[in-house]
């Protein structure tokens, strides 16, 4: 098969589908999103024919992404959604210059993805997992002799650093104990080393992991810092996580689990806490998905940065104007921070949240608008939850083009998504959180071996446009069964 042949005739360069990151049950596409997909498929085929270009080559160019976003606009407008849209010229699906202006990115853009994941095919977790773990996932048929290799570090490095404009990232963790987590700490450290250049620049930072409701986890934080020689950029935790025969979760402001966890991180010199909020695993421990503890914890620990992964977003609740009575969802995070006096050490992260809301521009406009009003443009972080969604390039291109409508700006007081705001969200905010010098980073990363290999790859790119995570409830429950003591 030649590179111009199209192995996936229904693939879109900007993906709208029901894929989950494995932390929430897949949500079927609404009618407007299904219509958007159908229009995009027709637009791509028609535009490629008009340009006498093979369909796959058209998909690989910015033209395919521009045609897709234009079709999304048409479908969402027909459905009466007026809160947001993808801003690009009508000719962008035919002219490279117009497409580049809308979704190509500025020269001074620096994309720093603070939420990346992969699986360790040779980890201890496999001893307890079914031989068919991950077998039902869409990407498990990638052609590897061991299907778990389809979700390996190599897949992450290709999808993120070759097939997207991501410059830097943070390798994070999924919930699970030390012997059941599909990405153990040692393997994560090896991936960081593989991505980092030989000349001393860094492409990947590393999270430590801690589930304080499990025995030995607090002491395990010391071992992680020692093993990483102090190169732990944050500790990641899941407040919903607990053993089935014990605590079902915890809050960051409680004395039994939350406070000791934060104090141990401080003692180890780690002043960033990344906490999963929202995206409920299910009803068990659901109350701990609420962000009601973030304000009190941040006020109590002003020297600790709290990075709220997913911004507390809950797929079961529609995003609208701020509701001051909300106990869950993004509004619960905003409420908690407001009631604590708006401490400046709380940051909202967009992994899975933005990807989910690409299907619904009204909700996307409300969520981004509310975060900008309450957190400001300096405390929103870019994350994509890749590789569960495949390459993050589609999320990047869609965010570059997205704009909150003038109607919503006037009705709700939301600010416009200016290029300057997007640059901050895409990466500049995260560099400040992690104490990095953007000027030095650009200088090093522009000439390291990862950049050189990417330039070689782009001479003959081969993106898959595939997603990795579960797209159906059956796949979701098969994924969740990997961790026997999970929630």
Short mmCIF file of C-alpha atoms in Angstrom, two decimals:
data_model
loop_
_atom_site.label_atom_id
_atom_site.label_comp_id
_atom_site.label_asym_id
_atom_site.label_seq_id
_atom_site.Cartn_x
_atom_site.Cartn_y
_atom_site.Cartn_z
CA UNK A 1 0.00 0.00 0.00
CA UNK A 2 1.40 3.42 -0.94
CA UNK A 3 1.40 6.39 1.39
CA UNK A 4 -1.26 8.01 -0.81
CA UNK A 5 -3.62 5.08 -0.30
CA UNK A 6 -6.28 5.70 2.33
CA UNK A 7 -6.54 2.83 4.86
CA UNK A 8 -9.21 4.66 6.90
CA UNK A 9 -11.72 6.28 4.52
CA UNK A 10 -13.89 7.49 7.42
CA UNK A 11 -11.04 9.07 9.40
CA UNK A 12 -11.04 12.81 10.06
CA UNK A 13 -7.98 14.91 10.85
CA UNK A 14 -10.02 16.66 13.57
CA UNK A 15 -11.62 13.78 15.43
CA UNK A 16 -15.15 13.85 16.78
CA UNK A 17 -16.00 10.54 18.39
CA UNK A 18 -17.07 9.02 21.69
CA UNK A 19 -13.56 8.05 22.81
CA UNK A 20 -12.88 8.18 26.56
CA UNK A 21 -9.55 8.40 28.35
CA UNK A 22 -10.61 5.35 30.39
CA UNK A 23 -11.67 7.45 33.40
CA UNK A 24 -15.26 8.00 32.29
CA UNK A 25 -17.73 5.95 30.32
CA UNK A 26 -17.82 6.94 26.63
CA UNK A 27 -20.62 9.36 25.83
CA UNK A 28 -22.30 8.86 22.43
CA UNK A 29 -22.07 11.77 20.01
CA UNK A 30 -25.11 14.07 19.94
CA UNK A 31 -26.99 14.53 16.69
CA UNK A 32 -25.27 17.82 15.82
CA UNK A 33 -21.83 16.24 16.17
CA UNK A 34 -22.83 13.24 14.05
CA UNK A 35 -24.06 15.67 11.39
CA UNK A 36 -20.75 17.55 11.67
CA UNK A 37 -18.83 14.35 11.03
CA UNK A 38 -20.91 13.51 7.97
CA UNK A 39 -20.51 16.98 6.50
CA UNK A 40 -16.75 16.88 7.14
CA UNK A 41 -16.34 13.55 5.36
CA UNK A 42 -18.18 14.92 2.34
CA UNK A 43 -16.21 18.17 2.39
CA UNK A 44 -12.86 16.37 2.49
CA UNK A 45 -13.72 14.04 -0.37
CA UNK A 46 -15.15 16.85 -2.48
CA UNK A 47 -12.30 19.28 -1.84
CA UNK A 48 -9.64 16.67 -2.54
CA UNK A 49 -11.30 15.87 -5.86
CA UNK A 50 -11.46 19.55 -6.79
CA UNK A 51 -7.74 19.89 -6.15
CA UNK A 52 -6.98 16.57 -7.89
CA UNK A 53 -5.19 15.48 -4.72
CA UNK A 54 -5.25 11.98 -3.20
CA UNK A 55 -7.56 11.99 -0.18
CA UNK A 56 -4.92 10.88 2.28
CA UNK A 57 -2.46 13.50 1.12
CA UNK A 58 -5.21 16.09 1.51
CA UNK A 59 -5.84 14.83 5.05
CA UNK A 60 -2.16 15.11 5.89
CA UNK A 61 -2.09 18.77 4.89
CA UNK A 62 -3.65 21.64 6.84
CA UNK A 63 -6.32 21.77 4.15
CA UNK A 64 -7.98 18.65 5.52
CA UNK A 65 -8.18 20.08 9.03
CA UNK A 66 -9.52 23.38 7.69
CA UNK A 67 -12.22 21.60 5.64
CA UNK A 68 -13.20 19.61 8.72
CA UNK A 69 -13.54 22.65 10.98
CA UNK A 70 -15.50 24.52 8.30
CA UNK A 71 -17.95 21.62 8.12
CA UNK A 72 -18.23 21.57 11.91
CA UNK A 73 -19.17 25.26 11.85
CA UNK A 74 -21.90 24.56 9.30
CA UNK A 75 -23.40 21.70 11.31
CA UNK A 76 -23.27 23.44 14.68
CA UNK A 77 -24.77 26.64 13.27
CA UNK A 78 -27.60 24.60 11.74
CA UNK A 79 -28.23 23.12 15.21
CA UNK A 80 -28.59 26.61 16.69
CA UNK A 81 -25.31 26.65 18.60
CA UNK A 82 -24.15 30.25 18.78
CA UNK A 83 -21.72 30.25 21.71
CA UNK A 84 -18.56 29.54 19.78
CA UNK A 85 -17.18 28.67 16.39
CA UNK A 86 -13.97 27.80 14.58
CA UNK A 87 -12.66 30.98 13.01
CA UNK A 88 -11.21 30.48 9.54
CA UNK A 89 -11.68 31.81 6.01
CA UNK A 90 -13.95 30.03 3.55
CA UNK A 91 -11.01 29.44 1.19
CA UNK A 92 -8.94 27.70 3.91
CA UNK A 93 -9.93 24.26 2.65
CA UNK A 94 -8.38 25.06 -0.74
CA UNK A 95 -5.51 27.46 0.01
CA UNK A 96 -2.57 26.56 2.23
CA UNK A 97 -1.92 30.18 3.23
CA UNK A 98 -5.47 30.63 4.50
CA UNK A 99 -5.38 27.31 6.34
CA UNK A 100 -2.04 28.14 7.94
CA UNK A 101 -3.29 31.52 9.13
CA UNK A 102 -6.16 29.85 11.01
CA UNK A 103 -4.61 26.66 12.37
CA UNK A 104 -0.88 26.78 11.63
CA UNK A 105 0.21 28.43 14.85
CA UNK A 106 2.29 31.54 15.49
CA UNK A 107 6.08 31.53 15.26
CA UNK A 108 6.39 32.33 18.97
CA UNK A 109 3.95 29.62 20.06
CA UNK A 110 5.25 27.09 22.60
CA UNK A 111 3.02 24.08 23.21
CA UNK A 112 3.63 22.42 26.56
CA UNK A 113 1.26 19.49 27.17
CA UNK A 114 1.03 18.84 30.91
CA UNK A 115 -0.90 15.57 30.64
CA UNK A 116 0.53 12.68 28.63
CA UNK A 117 0.15 8.93 29.21
CA UNK A 118 1.31 5.59 27.90
CA UNK A 119 1.46 1.96 29.06
CA UNK A 120 4.49 -0.13 30.04
CA UNK A 121 4.17 -3.43 28.12
CA UNK A 122 6.62 -5.16 30.46
CA UNK A 123 5.34 -3.78 33.76
CA UNK A 124 4.47 -5.72 36.91
CA UNK A 125 0.78 -4.87 36.38
CA UNK A 126 0.54 -7.56 33.69
CA UNK A 127 0.91 -10.33 36.27
CA UNK A 128 -2.51 -9.43 37.68
CA UNK A 129 -4.13 -8.28 34.47
CA UNK A 130 -5.97 -10.43 31.95
CA UNK A 131 -3.96 -11.52 28.89
CA UNK A 132 -6.62 -9.67 26.91
CA UNK A 133 -6.15 -6.40 28.77
CA UNK A 134 -6.50 -3.52 26.28
CA UNK A 135 -7.45 -6.07 23.58
CA UNK A 136 -10.80 -4.40 22.99
CA UNK A 137 -9.28 -0.95 22.55
CA UNK A 138 -9.45 0.58 19.06
CA UNK A 139 -5.68 0.73 18.58
CA UNK A 140 -4.88 -2.77 19.86
CA UNK A 141 -4.77 -4.04 16.28
CA UNK A 142 -1.81 -1.84 15.31
CA UNK A 143 0.12 -4.86 14.05
CA UNK A 144 2.50 -5.48 16.97
CA UNK A 145 3.12 -9.07 18.09
CA UNK A 146 2.27 -7.97 21.64
CA UNK A 147 -0.80 -5.77 21.36
CA UNK A 148 0.19 -3.82 24.50
CA UNK A 149 3.10 -2.40 22.47
CA UNK A 150 0.44 -0.40 20.60
CA UNK A 151 0.20 1.80 23.71
CA UNK A 152 3.93 2.00 24.48
CA UNK A 153 6.39 4.85 24.90
CA UNK A 154 7.31 4.61 21.21
CA UNK A 155 3.67 5.26 20.27
CA UNK A 156 3.57 8.26 22.59
CA UNK A 157 6.78 9.76 21.25
CA UNK A 158 5.65 9.44 17.63
CA UNK A 159 2.13 10.77 18.18
CA UNK A 160 3.18 13.68 20.36
CA UNK A 161 6.56 14.82 19.06
CA UNK A 162 6.34 13.77 15.39
CA UNK A 163 2.66 14.03 14.53
CA UNK A 164 1.86 17.16 16.54
CA UNK A 165 3.32 20.59 17.22
CA UNK A 166 3.87 19.78 20.89
CA UNK A 167 7.27 21.03 22.02
CA UNK A 168 7.30 19.67 25.55
CA UNK A 169 5.19 17.56 27.87
CA UNK A 170 4.67 16.05 31.29
CA UNK A 171 4.34 12.29 31.62
CA UNK A 172 1.60 11.63 34.15
CA UNK A 173 -0.07 8.58 35.67
CA UNK A 174 -3.40 6.80 35.70
CA UNK A 175 -5.01 5.53 38.93
CA UNK A 176 -3.71 2.31 40.40
CA UNK A 177 -1.44 0.83 43.01
CA UNK A 178 2.27 0.23 42.57
CA UNK A 179 1.78 -3.28 41.15
CA UNK A 180 -1.41 -2.64 39.18
CA UNK A 181 -0.67 0.65 37.44
CA UNK A 182 -0.24 0.23 33.65
CA UNK A 183 2.55 2.83 33.81
CA UNK A 184 4.92 2.19 36.70
CA UNK A 185 7.21 4.93 37.93
CA UNK A 186 10.40 3.31 36.63
CA UNK A 187 9.04 2.96 33.11
CA UNK A 188 7.85 6.56 33.15
CA UNK A 189 11.36 7.64 34.06
CA UNK A 190 12.80 5.60 31.19
CA UNK A 191 10.43 7.30 28.76
CA UNK A 192 11.51 10.69 30.02
CA UNK A 193 15.13 9.79 29.35
CA UNK A 194 14.28 8.48 25.89
CA UNK A 195 12.59 11.74 24.94
CA UNK A 196 15.22 14.02 26.39
CA UNK A 197 18.00 15.10 24.10
CA UNK A 198 21.62 14.10 24.58
CA UNK A 199 22.67 17.75 24.74
CA UNK A 200 20.83 18.32 28.02
CA UNK A 201 17.51 19.73 26.86
CA UNK A 202 14.31 18.17 28.13
CA UNK A 203 11.20 17.19 26.21
CA UNK A 204 9.42 15.41 29.06
CA UNK A 205 9.01 16.22 32.72
CA UNK A 206 7.87 13.54 35.13
CA UNK A 207 5.11 13.28 37.71
CA UNK A 208 5.44 11.13 40.76
CA UNK A 209 2.33 9.21 41.79
CA UNK A 210 0.62 8.67 45.12
CA UNK A 211 -2.70 7.12 46.10
CA UNK A 212 -2.61 7.93 49.84
CA UNK A 213 -5.59 5.68 50.60
CA UNK A 214 -3.36 2.65 49.84
CA UNK A 215 -0.85 1.29 52.41
CA UNK A 216 2.76 2.36 51.84
CA UNK A 217 2.00 5.03 49.26
CA UNK A 218 3.21 7.99 51.33
CA UNK A 219 6.54 6.29 52.02
CA UNK A 220 6.72 5.44 48.33
CA UNK A 221 6.91 9.15 47.54
CA UNK A 222 10.38 9.27 49.11
CA UNK A 223 11.58 6.38 46.96
CA UNK A 224 10.32 8.05 43.79
CA UNK A 225 12.13 11.30 44.50
CA UNK A 226 15.31 9.40 45.31
CA UNK A 227 15.03 7.23 42.20
CA UNK A 228 14.47 10.26 39.98
CA UNK A 229 17.32 12.12 41.63
CA UNK A 230 14.97 14.91 42.59
CA UNK A 231 13.56 15.32 39.07
CA UNK A 232 9.93 14.97 40.15
CA UNK A 233 8.00 17.96 38.82
CA UNK A 234 4.74 17.23 40.66
CA UNK A 235 2.94 14.48 42.50
CA UNK A 236 -0.23 13.21 40.81
CA UNK A 237 -3.13 11.85 42.83
CA UNK A 238 -6.73 10.72 42.35
CA UNK A 239 -9.01 11.72 45.20
CA UNK A 240 -11.65 9.24 43.98
CA UNK A 241 -9.29 6.30 44.33
CA UNK A 242 -9.42 3.83 47.21
CA UNK A 243 -9.23 0.08 47.84
CA UNK A 244 -12.53 -1.74 47.52
CA UNK A 245 -12.38 -3.00 51.10
CA UNK A 246 -11.37 0.34 52.63
CA UNK A 247 -11.62 4.08 52.05
CA UNK A 248 -13.42 4.97 48.85
CA UNK A 249 -11.52 8.21 48.38
CA UNK A 250 -10.42 11.33 50.18
CA UNK A 251 -10.36 15.12 50.02
CA UNK A 252 -7.24 17.25 49.93
CA UNK A 253 -8.37 19.18 52.99
CA UNK A 254 -8.96 16.16 55.23
CA UNK A 255 -6.55 15.20 58.02
CA UNK A 256 -6.39 11.46 57.38
CA UNK A 257 -5.12 11.37 53.79
CA UNK A 258 -5.08 14.83 52.19
CA UNK A 259 -2.96 16.83 54.61
CA UNK A 260 -0.31 14.09 55.13
CA UNK A 261 0.04 13.71 51.36
CA UNK A 262 0.57 17.43 50.81
CA UNK A 263 2.96 17.70 53.75
CA UNK A 264 5.04 14.79 52.45
CA UNK A 265 5.31 16.45 49.03
CA UNK A 266 6.45 19.69 50.66
CA UNK A 267 9.01 17.85 52.80
CA UNK A 268 10.43 16.28 49.62
CA UNK A 269 10.73 19.67 47.96
CA UNK A 270 7.91 19.12 45.46
CA UNK A 271 5.56 22.10 45.44
CA UNK A 272 3.19 21.07 42.64
CA UNK A 273 0.21 18.80 43.35
CA UNK A 274 -1.64 17.50 40.27
CA UNK A 275 -5.07 16.24 41.27
CA UNK A 276 -7.70 14.51 39.16
CA UNK A 277 -11.08 16.17 39.62
CA UNK A 278 -14.28 15.51 37.71
CA UNK A 279 -14.51 12.74 35.07
CA UNK A 280 -16.08 10.36 37.55
CA UNK A 281 -15.14 6.68 37.31
CA UNK A 282 -18.67 5.75 38.35
CA UNK A 283 -20.89 6.06 41.41
CA UNK A 284 -18.38 4.47 43.77
CA UNK A 285 -16.46 7.32 45.38
CA UNK A 286 -18.29 9.83 43.18
CA UNK A 287 -18.46 12.46 45.92
CA UNK A 288 -14.67 12.72 45.90
CA UNK A 289 -14.71 13.86 42.28
CA UNK A 290 -16.04 17.21 43.53
CA UNK A 291 -13.57 20.10 43.62
CA UNK A 292 -15.06 21.49 46.80
CA UNK A 293 -11.73 20.83 48.62
CA UNK A 294 -9.49 22.83 46.30
CA UNK A 295 -10.19 26.26 47.75
CA UNK A 296 -9.63 25.24 51.40
CA UNK A 297 -6.51 23.19 50.55
CA UNK A 298 -4.98 26.02 48.50
CA UNK A 299 -5.71 28.57 51.22
CA UNK A 300 -4.13 26.32 53.84
CA UNK A 301 -1.03 25.61 51.74
CA UNK A 302 -0.17 28.86 49.91
CA UNK A 303 3.30 27.61 48.93
CA UNK A 304 1.86 24.63 46.99
CA UNK A 305 0.50 24.89 43.45
CA UNK A 306 -2.65 22.84 42.91
CA UNK A 307 -3.01 21.77 39.28
CA UNK A 308 -6.63 20.68 38.84
CA UNK A 309 -6.65 18.08 36.09
CA UNK A 310 -9.74 18.25 33.86
CA UNK A 311 -10.78 21.44 35.71
CA UNK A 312 -13.36 19.37 37.58
CA UNK A 313 -15.33 18.80 34.37
CA UNK A 314 -18.10 16.21 34.64
CA UNK A 315 -19.50 14.68 31.44
CA UNK A 316 -22.90 14.16 33.11
CA UNK A 317 -23.42 17.91 33.59
CA UNK A 318 -23.88 20.45 30.82
CA UNK A 319 -21.73 23.53 31.00
CA UNK A 320 -23.70 26.76 31.07
CA UNK A 321 -23.47 30.09 32.88
CA UNK A 322 -21.92 29.86 36.34
CA UNK A 323 -24.16 28.24 38.96
CA UNK A 324 -23.18 29.34 42.46
CA UNK A 325 -25.00 26.36 44.01
CA UNK A 326 -23.11 23.69 42.05
CA UNK A 327 -21.52 20.85 44.02
CA UNK A 328 -19.90 19.13 41.02
CA UNK A 329 -18.41 20.05 37.69
CA UNK A 330 -16.38 23.11 36.76
CA UNK A 331 -18.74 25.37 38.67
CA UNK A 332 -17.91 23.52 41.89
CA UNK A 333 -14.22 24.32 41.34
CA UNK A 334 -15.01 27.98 40.71
CA UNK A 335 -17.28 28.10 43.76
CA UNK A 336 -14.67 26.51 46.02
CA UNK A 337 -11.97 28.93 44.91
CA UNK A 338 -14.27 31.95 45.23
CA UNK A 339 -15.35 30.97 48.75
CA UNK A 340 -11.68 30.60 49.77
CA UNK A 341 -10.90 34.15 48.65
CA UNK A 342 -9.55 33.28 45.19
CA UNK A 343 -6.12 31.92 46.16
CA UNK A 344 -3.66 32.38 43.29
CA UNK A 345 -2.12 28.90 43.61
CA UNK A 346 -4.93 26.96 41.87
CA UNK A 347 -4.63 26.16 38.15
CA UNK A 348 -7.25 24.65 35.82
CA UNK A 349 -6.06 22.01 33.31
CA UNK A 350 -7.87 21.11 30.07
CA UNK A 351 -6.93 17.45 29.41
CA UNK A 352 -9.93 15.48 28.05
CA UNK A 353 -12.11 18.50 28.88
CA UNK A 354 -11.30 20.47 25.73
CA UNK A 355 -11.30 17.31 23.63
CA UNK A 356 -14.79 16.39 24.84
CA UNK A 357 -16.18 19.90 24.30
CA UNK A 358 -14.94 20.17 20.72
CA UNK A 359 -18.24 18.41 19.95
CA UNK A 360 -20.30 21.20 21.57
CA UNK A 361 -19.20 24.82 20.94
CA UNK A 362 -21.80 26.29 23.32
CA UNK A 363 -20.48 24.27 26.26
CA UNK A 364 -16.90 24.95 25.18
CA UNK A 365 -17.54 28.69 25.16
CA UNK A 366 -19.13 28.60 28.61
CA UNK A 367 -16.37 26.50 30.14
CA UNK A 368 -13.47 28.50 28.70
CA UNK A 369 -15.25 31.78 29.37
CA UNK A 370 -15.89 30.92 33.02
CA UNK A 371 -12.32 29.79 33.59
CA UNK A 372 -10.97 32.97 32.03
CA UNK A 373 -13.21 35.13 34.22
CA UNK A 374 -12.32 33.38 37.49
CA UNK A 375 -8.82 32.00 36.97
CA UNK A 376 -7.61 34.57 34.49
CA UNK A 377 -5.50 33.94 31.42
CA UNK A 378 -2.42 33.05 33.53
CA UNK A 379 -3.83 30.03 35.41
CA UNK A 380 -5.22 27.76 32.69
CA UNK A 381 -2.97 24.90 31.54
CA UNK A 382 -2.89 22.97 28.27
CA UNK A 383 -3.21 19.20 28.50
CA UNK A 384 -4.60 16.64 26.06
CA UNK A 385 -4.62 13.24 27.84
CA UNK A 386 -2.77 11.76 24.89
CA UNK A 387 -2.13 9.06 23.82
CA UNK A 388 -5.67 7.89 24.63
CA UNK A 389 -6.92 10.14 21.85
CA UNK A 390 -4.06 9.45 19.48
CA UNK A 391 -2.01 12.42 18.31
CA UNK A 392 -3.03 15.69 20.01
CA UNK A 393 -2.58 17.67 16.78
CA UNK A 394 -6.32 17.84 16.15
CA UNK A 395 -6.94 19.28 19.61
CA UNK A 396 -4.22 21.85 18.98
CA UNK A 397 -5.59 22.91 15.60
CA UNK A 398 -9.16 23.15 16.88
CA UNK A 399 -8.10 25.28 19.86
CA UNK A 400 -6.10 27.59 17.61
CA UNK A 401 -9.22 28.29 15.56
CA UNK A 402 -11.84 28.35 18.34
CA UNK A 403 -13.45 31.65 19.31
CA UNK A 404 -16.12 32.56 21.84
CA UNK A 405 -18.89 34.30 19.94
CA UNK A 406 -19.49 38.03 20.31
CA UNK A 407 -23.01 37.17 21.49
CA UNK A 408 -21.69 35.13 24.44
CA UNK A 409 -19.04 37.75 25.16
CA UNK A 410 -21.76 40.40 25.49
CA UNK A 411 -24.32 38.26 27.34
CA UNK A 412 -22.00 36.65 29.87
CA UNK A 413 -18.99 38.96 29.97
CA UNK A 414 -16.61 36.33 28.61
CA UNK A 415 -13.40 37.64 27.04
CA UNK A 416 -12.40 36.94 23.46
CA UNK A 417 -9.84 34.18 22.96
CA UNK A 418 -7.05 36.37 21.67
CA UNK A 419 -3.78 34.98 20.24
CA UNK A 420 -2.00 36.23 23.36
CA UNK A 421 -4.37 34.30 25.65
CA UNK A 422 -4.01 31.15 23.57
CA UNK A 423 -0.20 31.38 23.71
CA UNK A 424 -0.39 31.52 27.50
CA UNK A 425 -2.75 28.56 27.73
CA UNK A 426 -0.81 26.51 25.19
CA UNK A 427 2.40 26.63 27.17
CA UNK A 428 3.63 29.83 28.73
CA UNK A 429 1.55 29.33 31.87
CA UNK A 430 2.94 25.84 32.43
CA UNK A 431 6.54 26.97 32.02
CA UNK A 432 6.01 29.36 34.92
CA UNK A 433 4.43 26.66 37.09
CA UNK A 434 7.39 24.38 36.47
CA UNK A 435 10.00 27.13 36.75
CA UNK A 436 11.26 26.93 33.17
CA UNK A 437 12.82 29.61 30.97
CA UNK A 438 10.93 29.67 27.67
CA UNK A 439 13.70 31.50 25.79
CA UNK A 440 16.31 28.93 26.81
CA UNK A 441 13.92 26.08 26.08
CA UNK A 442 13.23 27.30 22.54
CA UNK A 443 16.94 27.65 21.90
CA UNK A 444 17.72 24.11 23.05
CA UNK A 445 14.67 22.33 21.68
CA UNK A 446 15.08 23.95 18.26
CA UNK A 447 18.25 21.98 17.61
CA UNK A 448 18.05 18.81 19.72
CA UNK A 449 17.85 15.29 18.33
CA UNK A 450 14.07 15.09 18.75
CA UNK A 451 13.62 18.15 16.56
CA UNK A 452 16.03 16.74 13.98
CA UNK A 453 14.18 13.43 13.86
CA UNK A 454 10.87 15.29 13.55
CA UNK A 455 12.13 17.30 10.58
CA UNK A 456 13.26 14.08 8.91
CA UNK A 457 9.89 12.48 9.61
CA UNK A 458 7.98 15.42 8.15
CA UNK A 459 9.61 14.77 4.78
CA UNK A 460 7.35 11.73 4.58
CA UNK A 461 4.78 11.87 7.41
CA UNK A 462 2.44 9.01 8.15
CA UNK A 463 -0.15 10.05 10.75
CA UNK A 464 -2.79 7.48 11.64
CA UNK A 465 -5.74 9.73 12.66
CA UNK A 466 -6.66 6.93 15.08
CA UNK A 467 -7.77 7.07 18.69
CA UNK A 468 -6.52 4.68 21.36
CA UNK A 469 -9.00 4.95 24.23
CA UNK A 470 -12.32 3.13 24.68
CA UNK A 471 -15.16 4.26 22.42
CA UNK A 472 -17.94 2.05 23.81
CA UNK A 473 -19.09 1.03 27.27
CA UNK A 474 -17.87 -2.51 26.57
CA UNK A 475 -14.37 -1.26 25.78
CA UNK A 476 -14.51 1.05 28.80
CA UNK A 477 -15.30 -1.72 31.29
CA UNK A 478 -12.64 -3.94 29.72
CA UNK A 479 -10.16 -1.12 30.22
CA UNK A 480 -11.21 -0.56 33.82
CA UNK A 481 -10.79 -4.28 34.56
CA UNK A 482 -7.02 -3.93 34.02
CA UNK A 483 -6.64 -2.59 37.57
CA UNK A 484 -8.14 -5.13 39.92
CA UNK A 485 -8.22 -2.84 42.97
CA UNK A 486 -9.37 0.26 41.11
CA UNK A 487 -12.59 2.13 41.77
#
